[in-house]
Structure formats: C-alpha cells, structure tokens
Amino acid sequence: MTLHTFREGGPDAGLPIVLVHGFPLDHRMWLAAAAALPGTRAVLAVDLPGTPGHGADLPEPSIDASAAYLASALAGAGVERAVVAGMSMGGYVALALAEQHPSLVAALALVDTKSTADLPEARANRLRIADEAEAGGSVAPVRPMATSLLGETTRAARPALSEQLAAWIEDQPPTGVAWSQRAMAARPDRTEVLRTFAGPVVAVVGDEDDLTPLAAAEHVVANAADARLVVVPQAGHMAAFEQPDAVAAALAELAERADSLRA
Ligand code: MLT
C-alpha cells in the first residue's frame, strides 16, 4: 500500500491534506507533523516510486512520473481535490502535480523546497550518487544525509532524530535512491507553474536549512499570487520532522484558507 491514511476525514471536515515526502525517505517523515495537525480533515501520505514497497519495476526516472503515480493513487482513493504539502523532493512532485492536474490541487504547501531546477554541478553530483548507489547496491552514498538534513540545533541537542533518519535511510532500496536522484536531476524549473497557480500557497522553511535556504522560500513567495512565508525556528531542511508542531500549524492555516475560498 503506497497511499497511507494517517487520519480518516470526519463529515464536513474540509479538504484533505496530502503529504509528499522528501529524499531519501518515505511517508514516515510526516508522522509527527500529521499527528500534530488539528481538526478532523483527512490526512494522507504517499510513498513515491523508489521507496520500499514499489519493487524494482520503475518507469524512466522523472518527477513527472512520481506526480502521475500520486495522481493515480489519489484517484484510486477517490480524492478529487486536496491541499498538497511537499517537502523538498515532495515539493518538486507537488509542483509537477499542480501542472499536470490543476483541478486536483486546491492549495500548495512547499516545505523546505524550491521551484527552480538544479544547477549543473548539483545535477552532476546527483548522477554520481545514483551511479554509486546502483553500482555498490548500497545506500552508503546518502548515509551522511541522516545528519546533513538536520539543522545545527537539532544535530547538537537531539541525536535521536539523526538516528531515526539513519534507520529510515537504511530501509530505502539502492535502486530507488538512484531512481530518485536521476528523477530530480532531470526536473525542469517549475516557477512558471507557481506563477499560474490559482490557489493559496505557503512556503515553509527551517531557519537553519542550508540545502534549500530562506532565499528559495522567498523566491516561491515572490512568484505566487497568494503566498505566505513561514520561517520555522531551530529547524534545518527537515523542519517537518524537527519542529512538527510549527509545520502542522502552517499546513492547518493553509487548509483553512483553501476551505474558505471553496465555501
Ligand atoms: C530532499 O530532502 O528531498 C532532498 O534534499 C531533495 C534534494 O536533494 O533536492
């Protein structure tokens, strides 16, 4: 099962929230933030292609393929319109979903992510990591991310979070790690999708995120018609995991904005 129901929606509970994970992780990175979400709306989380459970039968690597997979999983679950929250790689997928299926995406939460494509050096680094993971049959090339994804405050004060990330990373299939890196390397700039997106947007960023820093979130806000910025204190790239209450509050506020536009 690759679409996880964290919470069934109550009657008239408002739009569901769909959570899309980052790399090299799966739906579990959202557990704490989902648990902190107030209200009774449905909360779902996807496991994208490349994560455990998908098997080795993967399409050509692309973020579009991940978005198409998510769209079909949501259709299978009867979700016609949702608030879509994507963290980092999940944000790339959320933007691709908004491009492919504008009527499905009522609102976008872009959490520790960016709308732009990779610079050539970052792209080359991804392809190198993909080749190494595949050739070695190991997640070793991405093991350091168990600490580099976290902010310096978390790293210093909460080693258990790094241990948890390390365990989740170890669960990922090396072929999936390679697939996701190649998919991200190939993605286009989707700032134009943001510019034409009709719904509300929130850009959330940890104040210690040096992978997709504040400037990336400000770029999102500057290019969307109705966007707010939420800076999460004492959090790195994994704000949703490091400070789940703050991220849940930002998602809840976005969902309420989307509900009120619909009403
Ligand atoms: C992630 O957290 O999903 C990754 O850092 C994404 C990326 O490498 O761009």
Tab-separated table of C-alpha atoms and ligand atoms in Angstrom:
chain	number	residue	atom	x	y	z
A	1	MET	CA	0.000	0.000	0.000
A	2	THR	CA	1.595	3.250	-1.012
A	3	LEU	CA	-1.067	5.769	-0.040
A	4	HIS	CA	-1.273	5.819	3.745
A	5	THR	CA	-4.295	7.165	5.573
A	6	PHE	CA	-2.937	8.944	8.638
A	7	ARG	CA	-6.432	10.147	9.508
A	8	GLU	CA	-9.887	9.437	8.072
A	9	GLY	CA	-11.816	12.648	7.459
A	10	GLY	CA	-14.825	13.468	9.572
A	11	PRO	CA	-18.072	14.709	7.991
A	12	ASP	CA	-17.697	18.231	6.503
A	13	ALA	CA	-14.113	18.233	7.736
A	14	GLY	CA	-12.746	20.292	4.856
A	15	LEU	CA	-10.297	19.455	2.116
A	16	PRO	CA	-7.968	16.527	2.730
A	17	ILE	CA	-4.254	17.138	3.188
A	18	VAL	CA	-1.873	15.034	1.105
A	19	LEU	CA	1.702	14.803	2.393
A	20	VAL	CA	4.552	14.112	-0.033
A	21	HIS	CA	7.903	13.062	1.409
A	22	GLY	CA	11.452	14.146	0.688
A	23	PHE	CA	14.533	12.154	-0.315
A	24	PRO	CA	15.874	9.618	0.672
A	25	LEU	CA	12.873	8.991	2.886
A	26	ASP	CA	9.259	7.851	2.743
A	27	HIS	CA	5.874	8.708	4.275
A	28	ARG	CA	7.177	8.162	7.812
A	29	MET	CA	8.966	11.517	7.847
A	30	TRP	CA	5.476	13.096	8.105
A	31	LEU	CA	4.161	11.033	11.046
A	32	ALA	CA	4.883	13.611	13.751
A	33	ALA	CA	3.564	16.593	11.766
A	34	ALA	CA	0.422	14.644	10.807
A	35	ALA	CA	-0.196	13.764	14.441
A	36	ALA	CA	0.055	17.466	15.317
A	37	LEU	CA	-2.490	18.586	12.721
A	38	PRO	CA	-5.579	19.989	14.417
A	39	GLY	CA	-9.097	19.316	13.171
A	40	THR	CA	-10.745	16.304	11.631
A	41	ARG	CA	-9.858	16.643	7.958
A	42	ALA	CA	-8.450	13.550	6.202
A	43	VAL	CA	-4.660	13.292	6.148
A	44	LEU	CA	-2.980	11.046	3.587
A	45	ALA	CA	0.692	10.417	2.845
A	46	VAL	CA	2.143	8.834	-0.264
A	47	ASP	CA	5.165	6.619	-0.748
A	48	LEU	CA	6.614	7.731	-4.064
A	49	PRO	CA	8.267	5.446	-6.626
A	50	GLY	CA	11.705	4.394	-5.412
A	51	THR	CA	10.618	3.771	-1.816
A	52	PRO	CA	10.281	0.340	-0.169
A	53	GLY	CA	7.217	-1.490	-1.434
A	54	HIS	CA	7.384	-0.259	-5.004
A	55	GLY	CA	9.594	-3.088	-6.212
A	56	ALA	CA	12.174	-2.772	-8.943
A	57	ASP	CA	9.667	-2.119	-11.711
A	58	LEU	CA	10.167	1.618	-12.071
A	59	PRO	CA	9.445	3.868	-15.057
A	60	GLU	CA	12.067	6.138	-16.626
A	61	PRO	CA	13.192	8.390	-13.773
A	62	SER	CA	11.260	11.656	-13.693
A	63	ILE	CA	9.445	13.821	-11.191
A	64	ASP	CA	6.552	13.798	-13.674
A	65	ALA	CA	6.326	10.019	-13.264
A	66	SER	CA	6.161	10.467	-9.482
A	67	ALA	CA	3.410	13.071	-9.877
A	68	ALA	CA	1.484	10.797	-12.260
A	69	TYR	CA	1.808	7.993	-9.734
A	70	LEU	CA	0.494	10.248	-6.965
A	71	ALA	CA	-2.414	11.406	-9.162
A	72	SER	CA	-3.425	7.834	-9.855
A	73	ALA	CA	-3.129	6.862	-6.173
A	74	LEU	CA	-5.360	9.803	-5.238
A	75	ALA	CA	-7.872	8.925	-7.953
A	76	GLY	CA	-7.914	5.365	-6.596
A	77	ALA	CA	-8.705	6.750	-3.143
A	78	GLY	CA	-11.494	8.967	-4.508
A	79	VAL	CA	-9.642	12.229	-3.764
A	80	GLU	CA	-10.683	14.844	-6.328
A	81	ARG	CA	-9.275	17.961	-4.665
A	82	ALA	CA	-6.737	18.359	-1.880
A	83	VAL	CA	-4.243	20.552	-0.091
A	84	VAL	CA	-0.896	19.141	-1.217
A	85	ALA	CA	2.144	19.553	1.023
A	86	GLY	CA	5.520	18.534	-0.358
A	87	MET	CA	8.828	18.530	1.462
A	88	SER	CA	11.916	19.093	-0.706
A	89	MET	CA	11.643	16.350	-3.393
A	90	GLY	CA	7.967	16.161	-2.400
A	91	GLY	CA	7.675	19.842	-3.283
A	92	TYR	CA	9.067	19.145	-6.763
A	93	VAL	CA	6.388	16.443	-7.095
A	94	ALA	CA	3.653	18.743	-5.750
A	95	LEU	CA	4.503	21.377	-8.370
A	96	ALA	CA	4.510	18.742	-11.128
A	97	LEU	CA	1.110	17.533	-9.867
A	98	ALA	CA	-0.243	21.101	-9.971
A	99	GLU	CA	0.990	21.357	-13.557
A	100	GLN	CA	-0.495	18.008	-14.635
A	101	HIS	CA	-3.764	18.219	-12.669
A	102	PRO	CA	-4.535	21.825	-11.704
A	103	SER	CA	-8.050	20.965	-10.551
A	104	LEU	CA	-6.716	18.371	-8.091
A	105	VAL	CA	-4.506	20.823	-6.186
A	106	ALA	CA	-6.518	23.336	-4.162
A	107	ALA	CA	-3.531	24.684	-2.227
A	108	LEU	CA	0.195	24.095	-2.081
A	109	ALA	CA	2.491	23.874	0.941
A	110	LEU	CA	6.090	23.942	-0.261
A	111	VAL	CA	8.168	22.867	2.711
A	112	ASP	CA	11.966	23.237	2.620
A	113	THR	CA	11.954	23.092	-1.157
A	114	LYS	CA	12.333	25.245	-4.246
A	115	SER	CA	10.683	25.787	-7.618
A	116	THR	CA	13.892	26.056	-9.621
A	117	ALA	CA	15.888	23.313	-11.360
A	118	ASP	CA	19.334	22.123	-10.280
A	119	LEU	CA	22.461	23.985	-11.243
A	120	PRO	CA	24.809	21.865	-13.423
A	121	GLU	CA	27.109	20.996	-10.514
A	122	ALA	CA	24.232	19.748	-8.330
A	123	ARG	CA	22.850	17.738	-11.241
A	124	ALA	CA	26.231	16.081	-11.840
A	125	ASN	CA	26.502	15.273	-8.136
A	126	ARG	CA	23.090	13.573	-8.175
A	127	LEU	CA	24.033	11.442	-11.175
A	128	ARG	CA	27.296	10.450	-9.489
A	129	ILE	CA	25.430	9.419	-6.308
A	130	ALA	CA	22.884	7.487	-8.393
A	131	ASP	CA	25.651	5.559	-10.166
A	132	GLU	CA	27.434	4.829	-6.877
A	133	ALA	CA	24.278	3.617	-5.100
A	134	GLU	CA	23.431	1.378	-8.013
A	135	ALA	CA	26.941	0.006	-8.578
A	136	GLY	CA	27.510	-0.629	-4.870
A	137	GLY	CA	23.991	-1.913	-4.232
A	138	SER	CA	24.030	0.270	-1.136
A	139	VAL	CA	22.604	3.459	0.335
A	140	ALA	CA	26.111	4.366	1.547
A	141	PRO	CA	26.355	7.473	-0.695
A	142	VAL	CA	23.305	9.018	1.033
A	143	ARG	CA	24.012	7.896	4.612
A	144	PRO	CA	25.539	11.281	5.514
A	145	MET	CA	22.114	12.842	4.877
A	146	ALA	CA	20.983	11.459	8.272
A	147	THR	CA	22.827	14.420	9.737
A	148	SER	CA	23.141	16.908	6.871
A	149	LEU	CA	19.347	17.186	6.510
A	150	LEU	CA	19.056	18.393	10.106
A	151	GLY	CA	19.704	21.866	11.435
A	152	GLU	CA	22.669	22.522	13.673
A	153	THR	CA	20.443	22.939	16.756
A	154	THR	CA	18.834	19.528	16.232
A	155	ARG	CA	22.189	17.911	15.476
A	156	ALA	CA	23.646	19.218	18.723
A	157	ALA	CA	20.697	18.637	21.029
A	158	ARG	CA	18.707	15.696	19.660
A	159	PRO	CA	20.898	12.858	18.336
A	160	ALA	CA	17.895	10.524	18.371
A	161	LEU	CA	16.466	12.372	15.364
A	162	SER	CA	19.586	11.678	13.348
A	163	GLU	CA	19.420	8.020	14.404
A	164	GLN	CA	15.806	7.855	13.251
A	165	LEU	CA	16.674	9.374	9.880
A	166	ALA	CA	19.577	6.922	9.533
A	167	ALA	CA	17.229	3.985	10.110
A	168	TRP	CA	14.727	5.266	7.535
A	169	ILE	CA	17.504	5.865	5.005
A	170	GLU	CA	18.802	2.321	5.563
A	171	ASP	CA	15.348	0.992	4.611
A	172	GLN	CA	15.469	2.588	1.147
A	173	PRO	CA	16.303	0.369	-1.839
A	174	PRO	CA	19.570	1.480	-3.524
A	175	THR	CA	17.827	1.231	-6.918
A	176	GLY	CA	15.167	3.610	-5.587
A	177	VAL	CA	17.798	6.040	-4.312
A	178	ALA	CA	19.372	6.025	-7.782
A	179	TRP	CA	15.977	6.428	-9.441
A	180	SER	CA	15.000	9.435	-7.313
A	181	GLN	CA	18.342	11.163	-7.821
A	182	ARG	CA	18.036	10.782	-11.604
A	183	ALA	CA	14.416	11.966	-11.468
A	184	MET	CA	15.380	15.089	-9.511
A	185	ALA	CA	18.365	15.763	-11.776
A	186	ALA	CA	16.067	15.768	-14.806
A	187	ARG	CA	13.380	18.060	-13.410
A	188	PRO	CA	12.713	21.418	-15.044
A	189	ASP	CA	12.301	24.807	-13.395
A	190	ARG	CA	8.637	24.972	-12.342
A	191	THR	CA	8.487	28.596	-11.217
A	192	GLU	CA	6.037	29.231	-14.071
A	193	VAL	CA	3.654	26.655	-12.551
A	194	LEU	CA	3.693	28.700	-9.361
A	195	ARG	CA	3.023	31.916	-11.269
A	196	THR	CA	-0.113	30.464	-12.817
A	197	PHE	CA	-1.274	28.518	-9.747
A	198	ALA	CA	-4.677	29.875	-8.673
A	199	GLY	CA	-4.857	28.645	-5.072
A	200	PRO	CA	-3.177	29.715	-1.845
A	201	VAL	CA	0.447	28.771	-1.186
A	202	VAL	CA	2.592	28.616	1.907
A	203	ALA	CA	6.377	28.390	1.729
A	204	VAL	CA	7.760	26.872	4.930
A	205	VAL	CA	11.482	26.857	5.686
A	206	GLY	CA	13.645	25.972	8.646
A	207	ASP	CA	15.808	28.912	9.646
A	208	GLU	CA	18.817	26.559	9.662
A	209	ASP	CA	18.036	24.936	6.299
A	210	ASP	CA	21.153	25.326	4.216
A	211	LEU	CA	20.061	22.923	1.447
A	212	THR	CA	17.031	24.965	0.373
A	213	PRO	CA	17.545	28.131	2.403
A	214	LEU	CA	15.314	31.111	3.099
A	215	ALA	CA	16.101	32.639	-0.314
A	216	ALA	CA	14.495	29.632	-2.034
A	217	ALA	CA	11.306	30.079	0.021
A	218	GLU	CA	11.314	33.833	-0.668
A	219	HIS	CA	11.571	33.050	-4.383
A	220	VAL	CA	8.472	30.840	-4.061
A	221	VAL	CA	6.555	33.586	-2.268
A	222	ALA	CA	7.625	36.242	-4.785
A	223	ASN	CA	6.368	34.137	-7.687
A	224	ALA	CA	2.974	33.009	-6.405
A	225	ALA	CA	-0.159	35.168	-6.467
A	226	ASP	CA	-1.325	34.317	-2.950
A	227	ALA	CA	1.593	33.067	-0.878
A	228	ARG	CA	2.707	33.359	2.724
A	229	LEU	CA	6.103	32.643	4.221
A	230	VAL	CA	6.586	30.688	7.452
A	231	VAL	CA	10.121	30.531	8.864
A	232	VAL	CA	10.476	27.751	11.450
A	233	PRO	CA	12.980	28.495	14.227
A	234	GLN	CA	15.608	25.941	15.205
A	235	ALA	CA	14.997	23.693	12.228
A	236	GLY	CA	17.060	22.640	9.252
A	237	HIS	CA	15.937	21.024	5.984
A	238	MET	CA	13.693	18.617	7.935
A	239	ALA	CA	11.529	21.271	9.611
A	240	ALA	CA	8.534	18.934	9.289
A	241	PHE	CA	10.385	16.352	11.385
A	242	GLU	CA	12.396	18.671	13.641
A	243	GLN	CA	9.570	21.081	14.539
A	244	PRO	CA	6.395	19.199	13.568
A	245	ASP	CA	4.043	21.434	15.592
A	246	ALA	CA	5.123	24.581	13.746
A	247	VAL	CA	4.842	22.913	10.351
A	248	ALA	CA	1.463	21.391	11.227
A	249	ALA	CA	0.199	24.856	12.222
A	250	ALA	CA	1.296	26.271	8.849
A	251	LEU	CA	-0.433	23.425	6.989
A	252	ALA	CA	-3.618	23.821	9.029
A	253	GLU	CA	-3.731	27.548	8.327
A	254	LEU	CA	-3.244	26.906	4.589
A	255	ALA	CA	-6.011	24.293	4.572
A	256	GLU	CA	-8.380	26.713	6.279
A	257	ARG	CA	-7.590	29.348	3.649
A	258	ALA	CA	-8.317	26.782	0.926
A	259	ASP	CA	-11.591	25.739	2.609
A	260	SER	CA	-12.748	29.347	2.902
A	261	LEU	CA	-12.048	30.002	-0.801
A	262	ARG	CA	-14.155	26.966	-1.659
A	263	ALA	CA	-17.060	27.881	0.605
B	1	MLT	C1	15.084	16.120	-0.113
B	1	MLT	O1	15.133	16.385	1.072
B	1	MLT	O2	14.072	15.680	-0.680
B	1	MLT	C2	16.327	16.329	-0.908
B	1	MLT	O3	17.227	17.110	-0.208
B	1	MLT	C3	15.929	16.928	-2.178
B	1	MLT	C4	17.064	17.349	-2.997
B	1	MLT	O4	18.131	16.697	-2.942
B	1	MLT	O5	16.894	18.320	-3.761
